[in-house]
XYZ file of C-alpha atoms in Angstrom:
388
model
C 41.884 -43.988 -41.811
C 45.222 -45.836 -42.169
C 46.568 -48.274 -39.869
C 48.196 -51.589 -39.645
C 46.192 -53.855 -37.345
C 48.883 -56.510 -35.934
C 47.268 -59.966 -34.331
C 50.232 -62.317 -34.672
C 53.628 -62.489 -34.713
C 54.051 -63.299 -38.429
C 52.713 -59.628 -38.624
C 55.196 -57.762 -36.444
C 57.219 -57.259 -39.277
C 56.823 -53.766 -40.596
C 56.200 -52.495 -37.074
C 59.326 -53.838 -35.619
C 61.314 -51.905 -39.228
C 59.519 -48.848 -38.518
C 60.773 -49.376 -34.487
C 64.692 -50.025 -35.546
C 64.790 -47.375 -38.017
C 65.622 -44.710 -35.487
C 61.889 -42.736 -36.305
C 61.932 -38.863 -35.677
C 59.349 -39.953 -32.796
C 56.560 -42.598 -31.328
C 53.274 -41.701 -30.227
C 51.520 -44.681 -28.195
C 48.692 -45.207 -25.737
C 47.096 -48.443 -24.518
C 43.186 -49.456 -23.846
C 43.161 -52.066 -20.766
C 40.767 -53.609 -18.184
C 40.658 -52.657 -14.635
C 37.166 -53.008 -12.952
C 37.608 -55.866 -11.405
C 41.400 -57.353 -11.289
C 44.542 -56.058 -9.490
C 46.619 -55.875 -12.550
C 45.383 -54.091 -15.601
C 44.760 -56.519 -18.172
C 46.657 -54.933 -21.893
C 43.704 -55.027 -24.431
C 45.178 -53.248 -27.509
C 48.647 -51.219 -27.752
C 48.595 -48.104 -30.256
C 51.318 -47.019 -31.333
C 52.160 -43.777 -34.128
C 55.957 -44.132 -35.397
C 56.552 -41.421 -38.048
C 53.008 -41.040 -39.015
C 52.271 -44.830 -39.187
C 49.813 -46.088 -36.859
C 49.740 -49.598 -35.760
C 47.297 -51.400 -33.533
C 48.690 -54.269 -31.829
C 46.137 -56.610 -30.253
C 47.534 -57.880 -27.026
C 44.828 -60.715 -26.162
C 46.125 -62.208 -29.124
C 49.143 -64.044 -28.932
C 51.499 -61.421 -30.207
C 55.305 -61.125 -28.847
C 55.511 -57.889 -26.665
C 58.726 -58.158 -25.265
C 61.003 -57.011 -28.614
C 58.464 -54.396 -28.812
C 58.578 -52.950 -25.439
C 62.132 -53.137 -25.322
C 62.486 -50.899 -28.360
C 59.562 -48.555 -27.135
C 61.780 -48.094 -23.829
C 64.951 -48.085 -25.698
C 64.040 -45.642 -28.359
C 66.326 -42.217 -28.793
C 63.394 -39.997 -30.353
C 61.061 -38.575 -27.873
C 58.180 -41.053 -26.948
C 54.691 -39.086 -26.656
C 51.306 -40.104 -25.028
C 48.495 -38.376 -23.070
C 48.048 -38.699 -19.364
C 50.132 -41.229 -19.313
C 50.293 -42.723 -15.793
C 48.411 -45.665 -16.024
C 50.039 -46.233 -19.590
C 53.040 -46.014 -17.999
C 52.359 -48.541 -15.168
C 51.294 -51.010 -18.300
C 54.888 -50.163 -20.225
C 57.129 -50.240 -16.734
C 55.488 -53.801 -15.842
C 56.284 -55.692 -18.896
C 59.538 -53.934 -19.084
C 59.837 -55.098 -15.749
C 58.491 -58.166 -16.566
C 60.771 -59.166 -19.551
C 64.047 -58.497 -17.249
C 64.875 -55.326 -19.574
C 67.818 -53.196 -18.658
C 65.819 -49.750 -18.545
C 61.720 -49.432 -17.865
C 60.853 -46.384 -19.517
C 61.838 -44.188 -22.905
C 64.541 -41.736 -21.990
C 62.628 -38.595 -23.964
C 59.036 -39.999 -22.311
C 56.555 -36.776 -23.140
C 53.223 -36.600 -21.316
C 51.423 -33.998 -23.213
C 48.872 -33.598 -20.008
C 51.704 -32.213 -17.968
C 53.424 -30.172 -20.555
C 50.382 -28.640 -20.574
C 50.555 -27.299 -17.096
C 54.043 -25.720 -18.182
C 52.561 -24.414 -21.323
C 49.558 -22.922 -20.848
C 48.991 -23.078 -16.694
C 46.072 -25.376 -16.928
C 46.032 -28.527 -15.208
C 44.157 -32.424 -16.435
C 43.627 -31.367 -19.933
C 41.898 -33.646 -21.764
C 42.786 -34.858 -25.401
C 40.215 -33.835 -26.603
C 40.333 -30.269 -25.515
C 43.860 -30.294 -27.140
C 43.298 -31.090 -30.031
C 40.608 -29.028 -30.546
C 42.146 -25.778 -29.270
C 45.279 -26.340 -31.337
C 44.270 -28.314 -34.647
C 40.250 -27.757 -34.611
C 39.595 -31.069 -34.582
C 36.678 -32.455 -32.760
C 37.121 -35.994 -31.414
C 34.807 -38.394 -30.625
C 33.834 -39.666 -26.824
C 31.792 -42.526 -27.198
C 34.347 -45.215 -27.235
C 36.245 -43.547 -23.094
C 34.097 -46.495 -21.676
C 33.891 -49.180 -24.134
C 35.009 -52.887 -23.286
C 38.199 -53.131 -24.924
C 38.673 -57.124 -24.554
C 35.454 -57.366 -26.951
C 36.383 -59.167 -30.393
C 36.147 -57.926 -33.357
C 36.605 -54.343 -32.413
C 34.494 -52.039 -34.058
C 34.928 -49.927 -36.179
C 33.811 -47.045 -33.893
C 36.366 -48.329 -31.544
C 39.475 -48.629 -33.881
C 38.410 -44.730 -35.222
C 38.923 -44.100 -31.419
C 42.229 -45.721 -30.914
C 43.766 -44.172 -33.755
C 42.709 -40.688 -32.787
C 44.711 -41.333 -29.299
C 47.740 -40.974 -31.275
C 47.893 -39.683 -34.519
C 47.407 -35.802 -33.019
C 50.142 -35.840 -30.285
C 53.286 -35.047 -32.349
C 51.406 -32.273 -33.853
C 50.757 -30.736 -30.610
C 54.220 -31.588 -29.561
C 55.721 -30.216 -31.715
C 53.501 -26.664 -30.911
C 53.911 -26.768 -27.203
C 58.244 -26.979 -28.033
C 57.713 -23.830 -29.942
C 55.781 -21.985 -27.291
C 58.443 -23.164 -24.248
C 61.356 -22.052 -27.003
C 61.621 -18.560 -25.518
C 60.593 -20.111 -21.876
C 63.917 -22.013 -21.425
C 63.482 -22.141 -17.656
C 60.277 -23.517 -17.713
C 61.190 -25.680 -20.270
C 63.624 -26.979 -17.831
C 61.040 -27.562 -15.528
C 59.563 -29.657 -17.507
C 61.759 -31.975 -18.984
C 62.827 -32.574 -15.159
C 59.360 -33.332 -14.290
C 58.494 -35.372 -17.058
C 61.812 -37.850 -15.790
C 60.762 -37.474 -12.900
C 57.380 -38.844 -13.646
C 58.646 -41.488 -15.665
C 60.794 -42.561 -13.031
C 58.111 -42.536 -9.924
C 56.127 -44.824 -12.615
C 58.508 -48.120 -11.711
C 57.796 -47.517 -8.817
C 56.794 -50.734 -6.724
C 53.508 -49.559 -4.633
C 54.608 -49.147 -0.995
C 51.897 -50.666 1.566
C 54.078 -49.596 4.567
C 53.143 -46.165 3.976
C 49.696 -46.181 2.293
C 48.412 -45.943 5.698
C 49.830 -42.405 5.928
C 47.556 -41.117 3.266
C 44.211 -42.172 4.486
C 41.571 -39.725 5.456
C 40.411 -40.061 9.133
C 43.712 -41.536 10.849
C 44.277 -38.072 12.178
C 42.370 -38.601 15.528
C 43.838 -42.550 16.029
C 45.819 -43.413 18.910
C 49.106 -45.183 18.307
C 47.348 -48.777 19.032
C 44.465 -47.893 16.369
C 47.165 -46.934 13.723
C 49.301 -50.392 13.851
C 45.661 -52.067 13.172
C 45.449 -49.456 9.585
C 48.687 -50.359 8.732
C 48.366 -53.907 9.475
C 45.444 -54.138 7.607
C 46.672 -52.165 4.657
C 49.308 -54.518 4.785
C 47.544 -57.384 4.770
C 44.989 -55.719 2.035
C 47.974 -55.548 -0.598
C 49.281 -59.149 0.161
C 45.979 -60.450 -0.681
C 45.344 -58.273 -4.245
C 48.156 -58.856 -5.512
C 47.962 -62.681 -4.832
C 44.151 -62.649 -5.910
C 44.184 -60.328 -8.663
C 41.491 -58.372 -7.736
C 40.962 -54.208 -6.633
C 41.867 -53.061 -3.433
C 38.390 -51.458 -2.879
C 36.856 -54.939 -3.562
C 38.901 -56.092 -0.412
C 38.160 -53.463 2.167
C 37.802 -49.576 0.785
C 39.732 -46.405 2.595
C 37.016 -45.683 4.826
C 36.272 -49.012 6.214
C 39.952 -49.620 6.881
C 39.575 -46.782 9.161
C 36.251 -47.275 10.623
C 37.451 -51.091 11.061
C 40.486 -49.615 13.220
C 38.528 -47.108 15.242
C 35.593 -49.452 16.324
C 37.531 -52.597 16.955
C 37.275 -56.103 14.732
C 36.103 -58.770 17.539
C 33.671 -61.007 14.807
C 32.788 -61.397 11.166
C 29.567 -60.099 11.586
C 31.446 -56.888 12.987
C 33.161 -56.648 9.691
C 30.308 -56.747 7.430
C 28.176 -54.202 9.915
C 31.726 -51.620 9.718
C 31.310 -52.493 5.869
C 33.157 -55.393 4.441
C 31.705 -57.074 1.629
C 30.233 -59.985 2.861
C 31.857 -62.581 0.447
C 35.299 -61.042 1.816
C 34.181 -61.365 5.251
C 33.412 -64.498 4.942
C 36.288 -65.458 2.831
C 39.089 -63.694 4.851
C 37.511 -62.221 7.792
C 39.340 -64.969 10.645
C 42.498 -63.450 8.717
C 41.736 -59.851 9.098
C 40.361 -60.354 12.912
C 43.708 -62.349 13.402
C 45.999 -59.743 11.848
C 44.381 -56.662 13.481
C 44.152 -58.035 16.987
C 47.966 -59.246 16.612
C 48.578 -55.501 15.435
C 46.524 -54.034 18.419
C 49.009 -55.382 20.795
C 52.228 -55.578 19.040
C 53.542 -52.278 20.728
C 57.374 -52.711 19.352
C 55.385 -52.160 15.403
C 56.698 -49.064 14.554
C 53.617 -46.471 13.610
C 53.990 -42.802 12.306
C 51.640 -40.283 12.577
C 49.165 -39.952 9.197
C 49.017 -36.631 7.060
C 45.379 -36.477 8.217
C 46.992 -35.162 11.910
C 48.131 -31.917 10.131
C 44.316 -31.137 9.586
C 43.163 -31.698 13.116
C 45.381 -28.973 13.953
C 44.166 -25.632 13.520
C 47.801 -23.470 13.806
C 49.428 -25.989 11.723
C 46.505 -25.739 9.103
C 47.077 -22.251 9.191
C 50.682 -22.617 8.388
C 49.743 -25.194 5.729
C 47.603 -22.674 3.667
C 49.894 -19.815 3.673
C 52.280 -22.190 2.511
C 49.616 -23.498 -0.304
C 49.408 -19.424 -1.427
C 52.730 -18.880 -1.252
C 53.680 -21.564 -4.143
C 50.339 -20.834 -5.946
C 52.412 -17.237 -5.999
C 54.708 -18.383 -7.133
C 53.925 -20.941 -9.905
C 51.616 -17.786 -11.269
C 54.796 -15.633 -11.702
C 56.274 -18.858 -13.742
C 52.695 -19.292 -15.585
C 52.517 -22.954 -13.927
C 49.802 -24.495 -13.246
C 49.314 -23.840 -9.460
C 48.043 -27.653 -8.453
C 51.555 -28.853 -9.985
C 53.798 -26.416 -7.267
C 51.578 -27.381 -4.747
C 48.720 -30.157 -5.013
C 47.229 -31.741 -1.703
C 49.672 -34.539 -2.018
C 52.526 -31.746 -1.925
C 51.271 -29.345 0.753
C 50.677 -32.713 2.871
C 54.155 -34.224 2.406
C 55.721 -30.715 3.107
C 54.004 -30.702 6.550
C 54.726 -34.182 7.432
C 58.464 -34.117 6.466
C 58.496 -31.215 8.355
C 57.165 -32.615 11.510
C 58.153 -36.271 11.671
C 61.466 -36.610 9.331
C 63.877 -34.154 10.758
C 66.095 -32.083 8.219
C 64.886 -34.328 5.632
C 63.890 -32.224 1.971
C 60.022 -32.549 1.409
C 59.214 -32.949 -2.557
C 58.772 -29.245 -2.863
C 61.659 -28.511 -1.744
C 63.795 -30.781 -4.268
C 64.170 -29.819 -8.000
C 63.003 -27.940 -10.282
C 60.538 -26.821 -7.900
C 62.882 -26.285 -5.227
C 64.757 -23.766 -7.389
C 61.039 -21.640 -8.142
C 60.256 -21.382 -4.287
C 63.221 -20.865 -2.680
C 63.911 -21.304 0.786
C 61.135 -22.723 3.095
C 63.194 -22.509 6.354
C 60.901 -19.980 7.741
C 57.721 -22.031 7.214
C 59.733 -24.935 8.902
C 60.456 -23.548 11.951
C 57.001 -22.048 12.687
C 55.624 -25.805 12.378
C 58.494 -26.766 14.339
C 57.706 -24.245 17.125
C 54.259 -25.466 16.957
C 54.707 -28.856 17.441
C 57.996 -28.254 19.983
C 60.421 -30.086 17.398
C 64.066 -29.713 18.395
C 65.895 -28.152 15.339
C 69.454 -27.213 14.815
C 70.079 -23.307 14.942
């Protein structure tokens, strides 16, 4: 198996000539760290440029910014796999290094095309590459510990495989969308808008909005969630370490609902004692000065929707509606209309005025037409004022 392992700068060279030599296309992927820091720590970056694979090792003391500015900078399409968290990686450094643009103009997710292509959604690689080449890849390596040095060879087999096979499949799912050139449309909007959603900054003002459970809080219960998500972000990002390792979803919640009065309360709700320990006088302080700051503005949560039984009726003949419709396109049906969708339909519906939800913009605006008469029935429902 070819490849050029690169561990230094004095071996950039032939990578950074096959980057500048404006290459038909690049396939890349990265293998990183999560389990226990904020920020995903870069292990190893793979790239494929024209059929050449090199494996840069990142804990080494290699050079990434030239690199990443010619990966984001590049004219040929730029392919990977599933490539949020990839993407994250790519859009920090970019980011990072004070570049001009974050991500590749032509960035290709082969996991989404997918749902344009054949209608199924959170394809695996593997399952690609074996239904269109007949190639059977190798798991073993999904879990291994990346920051472990000298990579085996087991492992380096692995990291070439994640992208030697995506211009070939590429290139196959172009020809099938050649005589689909609305849904080909589709896609190339949705991959940019992907790309662009990826450098994204994450938003702890409204993280609150998507929890589970806030559907039954009162107004005074609520500003303690979002103080505490808040306060939860402040703290990983400053620490470097998961937001589930500060306080998870549920305990945010249950934390809200039962009241934070000691740190014994917090580890008995379910806060890991170190944390409790470590930050709990913060967290009492910041939820009781939530509890009674009544100017903090506070929105109801997505989770209201579901407590609702004729607005959850709404919601699901909404839901088959756009699964309808994305089967008459051959779209994967989660893509039209995933929780996340169906949720931020309702609430823009209910709490933002005549502002467009996310299925209403777009591409996939244009396949579902107009959803004025879904909005006023959850308007009558919840006695919203609307312009005739």
């Amino acid at each position: 198996m070819n490849y050029i392992f690169i561990e230094s700068d004095a071996q950039l060279t032939p990578l950074m000539d096959a980057l500048s030599a404006d290459p038909e296309y690049i396939s890349f992927d990265t293998e990183f760290l999560r389990e226990r820091t904020y920020y995903p720590i870069l292990c190893l970056l793979q790239l494929c440029i024209d059929g050449r694979v090199f494996l840069v090792d990142t804990l080494n003391k290699v050079s990434l910014d030239k690199i990443i500015s010619a990966l984001v900078n590049a004219k040929c399409p730029v392919i990977c796999h599933a490539g949020s968290e990839d993407m994250e990686i790519i859009t920090g450094l970019a980011r990072k290094f004070g570049l001009n643009r974050l991500y590749p103009e032509k960035y290709y997710d082969l996991q989404t095309a997918s749902s344009f292509v054949d209608g199924t959604s959170n394809v695996g690689l593997c399952t690609l590459v074996e239904k269109y080449l007949g190639i059977v890849l190798g798991k073993t390596e999904t879990r291994s510990d990346w920051s472990r040095r000298p990579l085996t060879e087991e492992q380096i087999s692995y990291a070439v495989e994640d992208v030697i096979y995506l211009k070939k499949i590429y290139d196959i799912f172009s020809e099938k969308l050649r005589d689909r050139p609305e849904v080909a449309s589709f896609l190339e909007r949705e991959l940019k808008n992907e790309a662009q959603h990826y450098t994204e900054i994450r938003n702890a003002d409204t993280t609150y909005l998507k929890l589970k459970g806030t559907g039954k809080l009162n107004s005074k219960k609520l500003r303690i969630v979002h103080a505490l998500c808040t306060l939860r972000q402040q703290v990983c990002e400053y620490d470097d370490i998961p937001l589930s390792f500060f306080i998870k979803n549920t305990v945010l919640v249950k934390l809200a609902d039962a009241g934070v009065f000691n740190v014994g309360s917090l580890i008995k709700t379910g806060v890991n004692g170190q944390i409790a320990r470590k930050y709990g006088d913060l967290i009492i302080r910041t939820a009781l000065k939530a509890s009674a700051d009544k100017s903090r503005p506070v929105l109801k949560t997505f989770d209201a929707v579901n407590q609702h039984p004729e607005l959850r009726a709404v919601k699901k003949e909404v839901e088959n509606y756009a699964k309808k419709r994305a089967g008459e396109y051959a779209i994967a049906k989660d893509l039209v209309v995933s929780r996340r969708l169906l949720e931020d339909f309702m609430y823009t519906t209910m709490y933002t005025d005549s502002s467009k939800s996310l299925i209403e913009q777009g591409w996939r605006g244009e396949m579902l037409g107009s959803m004025d008469s879904f909005r006023k029935r959850i308007q009558k429902i919840c006695n919203i004022p609307r312009e005739d």
